[in-house]
Short mmCIF file of C-alpha atoms in Angstrom, two decimals:
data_model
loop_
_atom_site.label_atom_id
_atom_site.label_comp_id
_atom_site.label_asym_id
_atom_site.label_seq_id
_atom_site.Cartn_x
_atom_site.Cartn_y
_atom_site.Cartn_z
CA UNK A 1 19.40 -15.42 1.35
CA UNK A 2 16.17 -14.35 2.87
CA UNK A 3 15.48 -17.39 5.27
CA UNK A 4 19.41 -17.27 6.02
CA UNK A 5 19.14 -13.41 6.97
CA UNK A 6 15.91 -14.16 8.71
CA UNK A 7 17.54 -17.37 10.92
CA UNK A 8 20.42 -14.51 12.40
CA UNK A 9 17.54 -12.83 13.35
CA UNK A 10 18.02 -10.15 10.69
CA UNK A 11 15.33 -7.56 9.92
CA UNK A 12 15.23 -7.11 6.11
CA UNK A 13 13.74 -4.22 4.36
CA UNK A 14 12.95 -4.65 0.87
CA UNK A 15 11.24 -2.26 -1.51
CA UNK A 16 9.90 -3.05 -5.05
CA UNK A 17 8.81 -0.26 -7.42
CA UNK A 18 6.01 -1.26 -9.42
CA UNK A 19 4.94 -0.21 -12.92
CA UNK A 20 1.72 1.34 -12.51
CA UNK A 21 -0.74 -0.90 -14.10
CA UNK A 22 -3.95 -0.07 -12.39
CA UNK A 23 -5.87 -3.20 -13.89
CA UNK A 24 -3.69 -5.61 -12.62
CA UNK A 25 -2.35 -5.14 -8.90
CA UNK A 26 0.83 -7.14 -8.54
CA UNK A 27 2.97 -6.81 -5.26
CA UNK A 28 6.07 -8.35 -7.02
CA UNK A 29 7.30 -7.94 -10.52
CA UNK A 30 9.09 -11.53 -10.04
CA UNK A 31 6.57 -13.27 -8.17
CA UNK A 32 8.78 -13.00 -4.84
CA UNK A 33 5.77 -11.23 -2.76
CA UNK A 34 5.35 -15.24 -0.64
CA UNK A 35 8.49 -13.82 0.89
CA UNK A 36 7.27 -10.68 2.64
CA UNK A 37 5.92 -11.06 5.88
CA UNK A 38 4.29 -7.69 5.51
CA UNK A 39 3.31 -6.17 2.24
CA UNK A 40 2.44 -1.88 2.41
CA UNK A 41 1.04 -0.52 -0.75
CA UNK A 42 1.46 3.47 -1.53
CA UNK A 43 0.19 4.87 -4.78
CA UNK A 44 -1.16 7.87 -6.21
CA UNK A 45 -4.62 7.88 -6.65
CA UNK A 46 -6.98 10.66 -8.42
CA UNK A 47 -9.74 11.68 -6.46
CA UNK A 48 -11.96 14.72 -7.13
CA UNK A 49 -9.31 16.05 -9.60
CA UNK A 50 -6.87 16.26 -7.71
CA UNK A 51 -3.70 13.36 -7.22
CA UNK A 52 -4.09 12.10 -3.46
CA UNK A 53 -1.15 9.43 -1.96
CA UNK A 54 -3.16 6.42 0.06
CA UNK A 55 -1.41 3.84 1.79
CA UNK A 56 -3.08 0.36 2.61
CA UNK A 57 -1.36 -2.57 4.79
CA UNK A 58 -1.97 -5.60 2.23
CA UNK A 59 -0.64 -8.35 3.86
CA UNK A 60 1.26 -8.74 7.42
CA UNK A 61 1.73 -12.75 7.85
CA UNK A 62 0.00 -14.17 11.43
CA UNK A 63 -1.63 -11.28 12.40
CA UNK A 64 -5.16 -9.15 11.82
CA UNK A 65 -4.37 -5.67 10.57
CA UNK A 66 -6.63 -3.13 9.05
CA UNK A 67 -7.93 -3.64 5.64
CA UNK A 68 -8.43 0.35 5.21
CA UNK A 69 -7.54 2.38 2.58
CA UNK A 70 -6.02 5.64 3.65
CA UNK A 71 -5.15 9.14 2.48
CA UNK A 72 -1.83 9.68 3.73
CA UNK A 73 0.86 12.92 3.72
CA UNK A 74 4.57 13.66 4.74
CA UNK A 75 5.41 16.65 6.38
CA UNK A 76 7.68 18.08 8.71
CA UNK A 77 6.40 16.49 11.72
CA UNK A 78 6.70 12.92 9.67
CA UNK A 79 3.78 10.86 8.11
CA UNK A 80 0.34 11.45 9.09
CA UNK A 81 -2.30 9.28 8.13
CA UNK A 82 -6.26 10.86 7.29
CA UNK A 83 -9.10 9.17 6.56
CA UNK A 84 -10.17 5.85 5.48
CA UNK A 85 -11.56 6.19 2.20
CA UNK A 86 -14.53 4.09 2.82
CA UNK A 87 -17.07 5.48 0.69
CA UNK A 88 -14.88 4.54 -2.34
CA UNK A 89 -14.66 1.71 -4.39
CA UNK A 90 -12.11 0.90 -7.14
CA UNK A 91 -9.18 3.06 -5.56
CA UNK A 92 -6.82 0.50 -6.01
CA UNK A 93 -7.53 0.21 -9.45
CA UNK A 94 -7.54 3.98 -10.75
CA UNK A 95 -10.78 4.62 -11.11
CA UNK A 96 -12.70 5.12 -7.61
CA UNK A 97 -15.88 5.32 -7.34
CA UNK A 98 -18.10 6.99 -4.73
CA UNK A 99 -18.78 10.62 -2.41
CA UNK A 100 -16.07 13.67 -3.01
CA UNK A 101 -13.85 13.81 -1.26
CA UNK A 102 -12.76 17.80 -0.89
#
């Protein structure tokens, strides 16, 4: 259906919410990720105490993208992306690593 959709030139959106499992990042509960042509991961992560949403771009198919991990936020005005959380390690899988971040 995909590569049908795709041929009409058809954008498709598809979302997949995962069970957080922090030791084992999957993008696809069915093994279906080889479809995406881009992959966007959001997750709650706890930093300094506190729950913080980051959003990284995992995968976008023929082209270079950044590899950053970043604290994100909706408000009113829309999404607005902060930092890269560079002097972390681990975020991904619950248990970062590294400076404060306040």
């Amino acid at each position: 259906m995909v590569a049908e959709l795709t041929s009409m030139g058809v954008t498709i959106l598809m979302t997949s919410e995962l069970e957080d499992r922090y030791t084992d990042l999957r993008f696809s509960p069915f093994g279906s990720a080889f479809l995406a042509d881009a992959i966007i991961v959001q997750r709650y992560v706890e930093i300094a105490g506190q729950f913080k949403r980051v959003i990284s771009v995992v995968k976008v198919r023929g082209s270079q993208h950044s590899k950053d991990i970043r604290l994100y936020g909706i408000t009113d005005e829309g999404i607005v992306f902060g930092e890269a959380l560079s002097a972390y390690t681990g975020i991904m899988t619950g248990r970062p690593t590294g400076d404060l971040v306040t």
